[in-house]
Amino acid sequence: MMNMKVNIAGVELNNPIITASGSYGFGREYGELYSLNELGAICVKGLTLAPRAGNPPPRITETYGGILNSVGLQNPGVDAFIKYELPELKQYTCKVIANIAGNTVEDYCQMAEKLSDSDVDMLEMNISCPNVKEGGVAFGTNANTILHITQEVKKHTNKPLIVKLSPNVTDITEMAKAAEQGGADALSLINTLLGMAIDIKTRRPILANATGGLSGPAVKPVAVRMVYQVAQVTNLPIIGMGGITTGEDAVEFMLAGSCAVAVGTANFMNPYACVDIKKGIIDYMEQNKIDDVGDLVGKVIIK
Amino acid sequence: MIMSYDVFKCKLISKKEIAPNIIDVTVKSPEIAALAKPGQFLHIKCGDEIAMPLRRPISICDAEGDKLRFIFEIKGRGTKSLAFIEDELDILGPLGNPFTVSNETFQNPVVIGGGIGTYPLYKLTKALENPTVYLGFRSKAQVTLEEDFRSVCKDVTVATDDGSYGYNGYAIELLKEKIKKDPVDIIYACGPTPMLRAVKQVAEEAGIRCQLSLEQRMGCGIGACLTCSCETKHDGTWKFMRVCKNGPVFWSTEVVL
């Protein structure tokens, strides 16, 4: 009997597949195609204290092996999420992770409090969004700031706290250690890499916001490297992401040290990506006679 | 019978370059064809998804029986790659909010399209009773589907910007003349943004209801990722709506162009 269950900070997921925040909305649209019970967890679109309109379009463009996006955290606000979206999601067996983003430390704390009184299973603190003027990645690129904000948010919640790390830093391990020291219960990485694309005909940036976050297969080696490095310096469970498109990609992240994996851009290529990636992990386990998906975690052989 | 969009592997029936870089494709897809409404679109995989992760949104030109037809312009590497696919296409659809077709409410419809924006109007024209159709192109070399439109509609006028074929000038001028002399109770438009902006202005000044089909760079195609937004006005306040889900067809009074 194969075990696909994984445990992240005391929360048991039926399988290691999580939807990456921002790629999947609140699950309604993909829920038309397959049951959300297929997922280990859904990490919802980044929430802010007040509703946000987001950035002007165009917000997306394709690059070699990847996409650049700059949505700018368009969302209906944390209260509307709790009232209208969360009850829908709680019909399913998948766990619900609320991704939160703020302009100030107080914003994060206030949202953490509101969500602590709700039925969400975990919080993911987004201190790595590259597409907003205030907050976002500004909190996630300095170890002292990460330590401080993690400590503060922990004081305001009884839910397990995942800190989502930015790859746009000099040393990802310093950021991971700061989050752990601040009391984080888990880490997720990587958020998008800051990028840019220019239309040479108009000589203007393709995205209205000029820069955007790069994701997709193009970033995968960077993400695998960062997961591996972080896994060496922390005992926290890691949710790995960055270009995961196939079961093989997911296995690679788990070998590097991820307990679970998140799927983002691949949903756009293949709306059934989460289901197919799960099947791909199972195939690998069968071929390699592995009974427990947890046995893959951190099993990369160095030397 | 499916009730909603889904992903289908669709066998290629025919493919033809009908004008420079304009590719006319028919595939077999009984499922999508059965559900497809005028103005809806398809989200099509263009080849190697690792190299090109985004599908390309392309409007449905026609759906009849088990056949689905769409026409696209080769613009970038995605559409170029799509033009070379043989045998089978990976299509997500049908997607989006269609045109409102009500032959009881609207007895004098006008359909106006520009360039590749004329193709999504074909299925619409078929669904309407006695529409007036204006098709605008840059030049004679781009004039396409004229015979198709004439076979389903008596009142079709082609215009070219350079006067090399049909009416000499923009199709919007034909629309303005029409409004002056005849009753028009709805206008449907698809084309480049400057044309849509002009149609919106003409329609709203004349107090005629008007639907516009918009285009935007798109991610998921089903409403989850919020990347293909357009600016809209509701009760005096603006907000971004999703071209893929709330659109691509909007009432002219909803959108800010």
XYZ file of N, CA, C and O in Angstrom, chain A residues 139-285:
588
model
N 9.913 43.142 2.109
C 10.048 42.458 3.399
C 10.923 41.212 3.297
O 11.377 40.694 4.304
N 11.084 40.735 2.086
C 11.665 39.398 1.937
C 13.107 39.352 1.496
O 13.636 38.294 1.206
N 13.761 40.509 1.421
C 15.129 40.510 0.908
C 16.157 40.914 1.962
O 17.318 41.145 1.656
N 15.703 40.973 3.201
C 16.623 41.336 4.272
C 16.356 40.413 5.473
O 15.222 40.307 5.940
N 17.402 39.760 5.948
C 17.224 38.744 6.986
C 16.629 39.330 8.275
O 15.761 38.714 8.899
N 17.062 40.507 8.651
C 16.534 41.111 9.879
C 15.048 41.418 9.763
O 14.282 41.244 10.706
N 14.666 41.902 8.595
C 13.252 42.207 8.376
C 12.428 40.933 8.407
O 11.317 40.907 8.967
N 12.945 39.859 7.808
C 12.231 38.576 7.812
C 12.067 38.060 9.244
O 10.983 37.629 9.645
N 13.133 38.162 10.008
C 13.084 37.734 11.407
C 11.989 38.492 12.155
O 11.131 37.895 12.811
N 11.994 39.806 11.988
C 11.044 40.666 12.704
C 9.592 40.370 12.302
O 8.726 40.142 13.153
N 9.335 40.336 11.001
C 7.950 40.172 10.550
C 7.433 38.773 10.910
O 6.263 38.607 11.281
N 8.303 37.786 10.847
C 7.875 36.428 11.195
C 7.512 36.356 12.682
O 6.466 35.802 13.054
N 8.358 36.949 13.521
C 8.071 36.986 14.963
C 6.737 37.678 15.248
O 5.925 37.187 16.035
N 6.523 38.808 14.591
C 5.301 39.580 14.842
C 4.055 38.811 14.396
O 3.065 38.726 15.128
N 4.110 38.251 13.181
C 2.929 37.552 12.658
C 2.634 36.311 13.511
O 1.472 35.995 13.785
N 3.691 35.638 13.958
C 3.483 34.455 14.820
C 2.704 34.798 16.097
O 1.939 33.980 16.600
N 2.895 36.007 16.584
C 2.189 36.428 17.803
C 0.681 36.558 17.554
O -0.099 36.564 18.492
N 0.313 36.706 16.290
C -1.089 36.976 15.966
C -1.816 35.803 15.335
O -2.897 35.974 14.787
N -1.212 34.623 15.376
C -1.924 33.489 14.770
C -1.659 32.184 15.508
O -0.592 31.984 16.078
N -2.665 31.323 15.468
C -2.513 29.975 16.016
C -2.399 28.944 14.897
O -2.356 27.755 15.134
N -2.380 29.432 13.652
C -2.260 28.515 12.507
C -0.777 28.334 12.162
O 0.020 29.251 12.368
N -0.436 27.167 11.605
C 0.947 27.006 11.139
C 1.285 28.085 10.109
O 0.471 28.378 9.227
N 2.465 28.669 10.245
C 2.868 29.767 9.363
C 3.978 29.318 8.408
O 5.062 28.915 8.839
N 3.658 29.418 7.117
C 4.652 29.144 6.073
C 5.204 30.494 5.628
O 4.433 31.415 5.377
N 6.509 30.614 5.530
C 7.087 31.848 4.987
C 7.555 31.571 3.559
O 8.326 30.637 3.319
N 7.028 32.371 2.624
C 7.386 32.174 1.214
C 8.552 33.078 0.844
O 8.462 34.295 0.949
N 9.641 32.447 0.437
C 10.887 33.177 0.223
C 11.065 33.629 -1.222
O 10.656 32.952 -2.167
N 11.727 34.773 -1.344
C 12.053 35.318 -2.664
C 13.414 34.799 -3.116
O 14.346 34.708 -2.315
N 13.555 34.511 -4.411
C 14.871 34.123 -4.930
C 15.737 35.350 -5.251
O 16.919 35.190 -5.572
N 15.138 36.553 -5.134
C 15.860 37.760 -5.537
C 16.720 38.282 -4.387
O 16.579 39.426 -3.946
N 17.587 37.397 -3.880
C 18.422 37.729 -2.723
C 19.841 37.213 -2.966
O 20.059 36.357 -3.827
N 20.776 37.737 -2.180
C 22.166 37.294 -2.367
C 22.382 35.899 -1.789
O 23.099 35.095 -2.362
N 21.741 35.604 -0.656
C 21.951 34.298 -0.029
C 20.631 33.791 0.561
O 20.207 34.231 1.626
N 20.016 32.878 -0.129
C 18.708 32.363 0.277
C 18.771 31.678 1.650
O 17.805 31.715 2.414
N 19.908 31.099 1.989
C 19.995 30.367 3.263
C 19.884 31.327 4.458
O 19.334 30.966 5.498
N 20.400 32.535 4.295
C 20.297 33.527 5.378
C 18.829 33.890 5.629
O 18.400 34.085 6.765
N 18.068 33.983 4.535
C 16.642 34.336 4.641
C 15.885 33.179 5.313
O 15.018 33.383 6.162
N 16.226 31.962 4.922
C 15.569 30.781 5.488
C 15.847 30.671 6.988
O 14.947 30.403 7.787
N 17.102 30.904 7.356
C 17.465 30.815 8.775
C 16.743 31.889 9.590
O 16.312 31.648 10.719
N 16.635 33.072 8.997
C 15.939 34.173 9.691
C 14.470 33.811 9.921
O 13.923 34.056 11.005
N 13.844 33.222 8.923
C 12.438 32.826 9.065
C 12.299 31.755 10.147
O 11.382 31.798 10.971
N 13.216 30.807 10.151
C 13.173 29.730 11.160
C 13.354 30.310 12.564
O 12.601 29.982 13.490
N 14.315 31.196 12.668
C 14.575 31.831 13.969
C 13.365 32.645 14.425
O 13.065 32.728 15.613
N 12.658 33.238 13.476
C 11.482 34.047 13.789
C 10.270 33.215 14.174
O 9.246 33.753 14.584
N 10.361 31.894 13.995
C 9.265 31.032 14.427
C 8.429 30.447 13.307
O 7.356 29.877 13.553
N 8.913 30.558 12.069
C 8.172 29.968 10.943
C 8.012 28.465 11.167
O 8.882 27.814 11.736
N 6.867 27.933 10.711
C 6.620 26.495 10.837
C 7.004 25.737 9.572
O 7.152 24.516 9.594
N 7.109 26.450 8.467
C 7.495 25.836 7.195
C 7.970 26.941 6.263
O 7.742 28.129 6.526
N 8.633 26.530 5.189
C 9.099 27.494 4.193
C 8.550 27.084 2.835
O 8.397 25.891 2.558
N 8.265 28.067 1.996
C 7.974 27.732 0.611
C 8.882 28.565 -0.268
O 9.164 29.723 0.019
N 9.397 27.930 -1.323
C 10.303 28.607 -2.228
C 10.370 27.846 -3.546
O 10.169 26.635 -3.525
N 10.501 28.611 -4.645
C 10.789 30.033 -4.717
C 9.586 30.797 -5.278
O 8.795 30.243 -6.030
N 9.499 32.073 -4.902
C 8.600 32.967 -5.607
C 9.267 33.281 -6.951
O 10.321 32.735 -7.280
N 8.674 34.168 -7.736
C 9.202 34.420 -9.076
C 10.484 35.249 -9.038
O 10.741 35.993 -8.093
N 11.263 35.081 -10.089
C 12.490 35.867 -10.270
C 12.133 37.140 -11.022
O 11.430 37.093 -12.030
N 12.634 38.261 -10.559
C 12.289 39.526 -11.213
C 12.894 39.567 -12.618
O 14.083 39.322 -12.802
N 12.037 39.858 -13.594
C 12.490 39.854 -14.987
C 11.869 40.978 -15.791
O 11.077 41.783 -15.276
N 12.223 41.016 -17.068
C 11.723 42.088 -17.950
C 11.799 41.626 -19.397
O 12.692 40.868 -19.759
N 10.855 42.080 -20.200
C 10.878 41.808 -21.636
C 10.477 43.077 -22.374
O 9.572 43.795 -21.942
N 11.181 43.352 -23.479
C 10.936 44.590 -24.240
C 10.506 44.231 -25.663
O 11.083 43.350 -26.289
N 9.472 44.928 -26.126
C 9.021 44.783 -27.513
C 9.913 45.683 -28.360
O 9.868 46.911 -28.229
N 10.738 45.079 -29.227
C 11.707 45.904 -29.961
C 11.051 46.737 -31.058
O 11.654 47.663 -31.568
N 9.801 46.397 -31.416
C 9.108 47.218 -32.428
C 8.664 48.542 -31.817
O 8.850 49.599 -32.385
N 8.058 48.469 -30.630
C 7.559 49.686 -29.986
C 8.598 50.276 -29.030
O 8.439 51.399 -28.556
N 9.639 49.489 -28.719
C 10.684 49.868 -27.759
C 10.126 50.095 -26.355
O 10.703 50.827 -25.553
N 9.003 49.481 -26.098
C 8.417 49.591 -24.766
C 8.448 48.222 -24.083
O 8.412 47.202 -24.756
N 8.445 48.219 -22.742
C 8.322 46.941 -22.045
C 6.986 46.290 -22.426
O 6.002 46.993 -22.644
N 6.965 44.972 -22.506
C 5.707 44.299 -22.872
C 4.699 44.414 -21.736
O 3.516 44.643 -21.968
N 5.174 44.278 -20.499
C 4.262 44.414 -19.357
C 4.059 45.889 -19.032
O 5.010 46.677 -19.044
N 2.821 46.249 -18.715
C 2.523 47.643 -18.381
C 3.332 48.097 -17.166
O 3.699 49.261 -17.048
N 3.625 47.166 -16.276
C 4.390 47.479 -15.067
C 5.909 47.437 -15.319
O 6.689 47.504 -14.392
N 6.295 47.289 -16.572
C 7.696 47.198 -17.021
C 8.369 45.882 -16.590
O 8.828 45.116 -17.437
N 8.415 45.613 -15.290
C 9.030 44.369 -14.843
C 7.964 43.403 -14.328
O 6.837 43.802 -14.042
N 8.343 42.143 -14.227
C 7.399 41.141 -13.722
C 8.147 39.952 -13.163
O 9.378 39.903 -13.186
N 7.391 38.993 -12.657
C 7.995 37.810 -12.049
C 8.105 36.682 -13.055
O 7.132 36.314 -13.698
N 9.312 36.120 -13.173
C 9.551 35.011 -14.094
C 9.269 33.676 -13.403
O 9.739 33.434 -12.296
N 8.506 32.836 -14.090
C 8.203 31.495 -13.573
C 8.208 30.520 -14.730
O 8.402 30.907 -15.877
N 7.982 29.249 -14.422
C 7.943 28.249 -15.477
C 9.239 27.453 -15.557
O 10.164 27.666 -14.773
N 9.307 26.505 -16.507
C 10.458 25.606 -16.618
C 11.806 26.328 -16.600
O 12.794 25.786 -16.088
N 11.856 27.552 -17.135
C 13.121 28.289 -17.197
C 13.758 28.492 -15.823
O 14.975 28.572 -15.710
N 12.946 28.588 -14.765
C 13.512 28.892 -13.439
C 13.808 27.638 -12.615
O 14.357 27.717 -11.524
N 13.455 26.472 -13.145
C 13.523 25.253 -12.331
C 14.902 24.972 -11.742
O 15.000 24.683 -10.539
N 15.979 25.050 -12.519
C 17.289 24.736 -11.907
C 17.644 25.677 -10.759
O 18.259 25.252 -9.779
N 17.255 26.931 -10.870
C 17.513 27.893 -9.790
C 16.727 27.480 -8.547
O 17.251 27.474 -7.433
N 15.481 27.093 -8.769
C 14.618 26.705 -7.648
C 15.122 25.432 -6.972
O 15.164 25.347 -5.738
N 15.522 24.454 -7.762
C 16.025 23.193 -7.190
C 17.274 23.483 -6.354
O 17.426 22.987 -5.231
N 18.153 24.297 -6.897
C 19.374 24.661 -6.164
C 19.023 25.338 -4.841
O 19.610 25.029 -3.793
N 18.073 26.251 -4.867
C 17.732 26.981 -3.638
C 17.070 26.066 -2.606
O 17.357 26.168 -1.413
N 16.212 25.169 -3.063
C 15.588 24.203 -2.144
C 16.681 23.352 -1.505
O 16.701 23.141 -0.281
N 17.608 22.893 -2.322
C 18.701 22.065 -1.812
C 19.518 22.829 -0.768
O 19.780 22.318 0.327
N 19.895 24.064 -1.102
C 20.704 24.859 -0.162
C 19.953 25.108 1.149
O 20.529 24.995 2.229
N 18.682 25.441 1.040
C 17.896 25.736 2.238
C 17.730 24.478 3.095
O 17.813 24.525 4.323
N 17.536 23.352 2.423
C 17.356 22.091 3.159
C 18.593 21.747 4.000
O 18.484 21.041 5.003
N 19.756 22.256 3.596
C 20.988 21.964 4.345
C 21.081 22.765 5.652
O 21.832 22.393 6.538
N 20.356 23.876 5.720
C 20.559 24.776 6.870
C 19.345 24.879 7.790
O 19.394 25.607 8.782
N 18.256 24.213 7.453
C 17.078 24.331 8.316
C 16.412 22.979 8.492
O 16.540 22.091 7.651
N 15.702 22.848 9.596
C 14.924 21.626 9.836
C 13.467 21.790 9.453
O 12.667 20.875 9.619
N 13.124 22.981 8.980
C 11.716 23.220 8.643
C 11.309 22.448 7.391
O 12.112 22.269 6.488
N 10.045 22.017 7.351
C 9.558 21.411 6.109
C 9.545 22.449 4.983
O 9.244 23.617 5.222
N 9.879 21.997 3.785
C 9.972 22.905 2.640
C 8.931 22.521 1.587
O 8.794 21.346 1.239
N 8.209 23.540 1.132
C 7.340 23.369 -0.035
C 8.126 23.919 -1.220
O 8.417 25.112 -1.274
N 8.477 23.036 -2.140
C 9.332 23.446 -3.262
C 8.497 23.796 -4.479
O 7.495 23.146 -4.766
N 8.914 24.818 -5.177
C 8.207 25.186 -6.416
C 9.131 25.986 -7.310
O 10.130 26.559 -6.860
N 8.754 26.023 -8.586
C 9.528 26.752 -9.587
C 9.638 25.899 -10.834
O 10.552 25.096 -10.965
N 8.672 26.015 -11.714
C 8.741 25.326 -13.008
C 8.358 23.866 -12.998
O 8.623 23.147 -13.974
N 7.732 23.391 -11.934
C 7.352 21.969 -11.887
C 6.237 21.699 -12.904
O 5.162 22.280 -12.827
N 6.542 20.826 -13.860
C 5.631 20.570 -14.971
C 5.256 19.097 -15.072
O 4.201 18.742 -15.581
N 6.150 18.225 -14.588
C 5.919 16.778 -14.692
C 6.165 16.113 -13.334
O 6.725 16.731 -12.421
N 5.782 14.847 -13.248
C 6.072 14.072 -12.043
C 7.564 14.003 -11.778
O 8.004 14.074 -10.625
N 8.339 13.878 -12.840
C 9.805 13.838 -12.692
C 10.325 15.117 -12.039
O 11.212 15.072 -11.161
N 9.779 16.258 -12.467
C 10.194 17.536 -11.864
C 9.881 17.537 -10.367
O 10.687 17.975 -9.545
N 8.703 17.041 -10.017
C 8.288 17.022 -8.612
C 9.231 16.139 -7.799
O 9.652 16.507 -6.694
N 9.578 14.970 -8.359
C 10.499 14.062 -7.671
C 11.852 14.754 -7.451
O 12.457 14.666 -6.382
N 12.299 15.477 -8.471
C 13.572 16.200 -8.367
C 13.546 17.173 -7.179
O 14.495 17.245 -6.393
N 12.471 17.908 -7.034
C 12.344 18.850 -5.916
C 12.318 18.124 -4.577
O 12.858 18.620 -3.584
N 11.670 16.953 -4.557
C 11.605 16.222 -3.292
C 12.980 15.680 -2.924
O 13.404 15.757 -1.769
N 13.702 15.186 -3.919
C 15.065 14.704 -3.654
C 15.941 15.842 -3.132
O 16.809 15.648 -2.287
N 15.683 17.059 -3.631
C 16.471 18.224 -3.191
C 16.116 18.640 -1.769
O 16.854 19.405 -1.147
N 14.967 18.157 -1.264
C 14.619 18.478 0.121
C 13.206 18.987 0.343
O 12.861 19.389 1.451
N 12.357 18.982 -0.691
C 10.977 19.447 -0.508
C 10.108 18.332 0.056
O 10.161 17.203 -0.415
N 9.272 18.677 1.043
C 8.288 17.720 1.573
C 7.056 17.679 0.679
O 6.333 16.687 0.620
N 6.793 18.827 0.070
C 5.639 18.945 -0.817
C 6.055 19.853 -1.958
O 7.095 20.522 -1.882
N 5.246 19.852 -3.011
C 5.592 20.666 -4.183
C 4.392 21.517 -4.595
O 3.247 21.105 -4.427
N 4.694 22.671 -5.145
C 3.600 23.517 -5.630
C 3.706 23.677 -7.144
O 4.796 23.756 -7.700
N 2.532 23.703 -7.761
C 2.423 23.756 -9.223
C 1.759 25.067 -9.610
O 0.651 25.360 -9.156
N 2.439 25.854 -10.441
C 1.896 27.154 -10.829
C 1.709 27.266 -12.327
O 0.659 26.921 -12.874
N 2.767 27.699 -13.005
C 2.709 27.944 -14.451
C 2.204 26.733 -15.233
O 1.503 26.890 -16.240
N 2.546 25.533 -14.770
C 2.135 24.322 -15.499
C 0.621 24.213 -15.640
O 0.124 23.613 -16.603
N -0.120 24.814 -14.701
C -1.585 24.789 -14.822
C -2.051 25.473 -16.106
O -3.094 25.132 -16.656
N -1.291 26.481 -16.540
C -1.676 27.209 -17.760
C -1.390 26.361 -18.995
O -2.104 26.436 -19.985
N -0.299 25.593 -18.950
C 0.050 24.738 -20.094
C -0.963 23.616 -20.204
O -1.482 23.317 -21.270
N -1.189 23.000 -19.068
C -2.042 21.821 -18.999
C -2.965 21.984 -17.800
O -2.527 21.883 -16.662
N -4.240 22.242 -18.024
C -5.151 22.483 -16.895
C -5.235 21.301 -15.928
O -5.657 21.472 -14.789
N -4.817 20.131 -16.384
C -4.817 18.945 -15.516
C -3.430 18.687 -14.904
O -3.168 17.590 -14.417
N -2.551 19.684 -14.955
C -1.166 19.485 -14.526
C -1.065 18.880 -13.123
O -0.293 17.935 -12.911
N -1.837 19.385 -12.178
C -1.722 18.883 -10.793
C -2.028 17.387 -10.726
O -1.318 16.631 -10.049
N -3.058 16.965 -11.430
C -3.457 15.553 -11.436
C -2.380 14.711 -12.126
O -1.985 13.645 -11.639
N -1.880 15.218 -13.255
C -0.874 14.469 -14.016
C 0.451 14.370 -13.269
O 1.133 13.341 -13.319
N 0.820 15.437 -12.567
C 2.067 15.421 -11.805
C 1.966 14.426 -10.650
O 2.899 13.668 -10.372
N 0.812 14.387 -10.019
C 0.605 13.405 -8.941
C 0.773 11.985 -9.488
O 1.477 11.164 -8.891
N 0.151 11.725 -10.620
C 0.284 10.396 -11.247
C 1.742 10.092 -11.565
O 2.210 8.965 -11.400
N 2.456 11.115 -12.025
C 3.867 10.944 -12.378
C 4.713 10.576 -11.171
O 5.641 9.769 -11.286
N 4.396 11.145 -10.014
C 5.124 10.798 -8.784
C 4.848 9.335 -8.430
O 5.763 8.572 -8.092
N 3.577 8.950 -8.545
C 3.200 7.564 -8.228
C 3.929 6.583 -9.165
O 4.448 5.558 -8.723
N 3.982 6.933 -10.460
C 4.702 6.087 -11.417
C 6.159 5.907 -10.997
O 6.696 4.798 -11.018
N 6.794 7.002 -10.609
C 8.202 6.939 -10.205
C 8.358 6.049 -8.971
O 9.282 5.234 -8.880
N 7.424 6.198 -8.033
C 7.497 5.393 -6.809
C 7.335 3.907 -7.127
O 8.039 3.059 -6.567
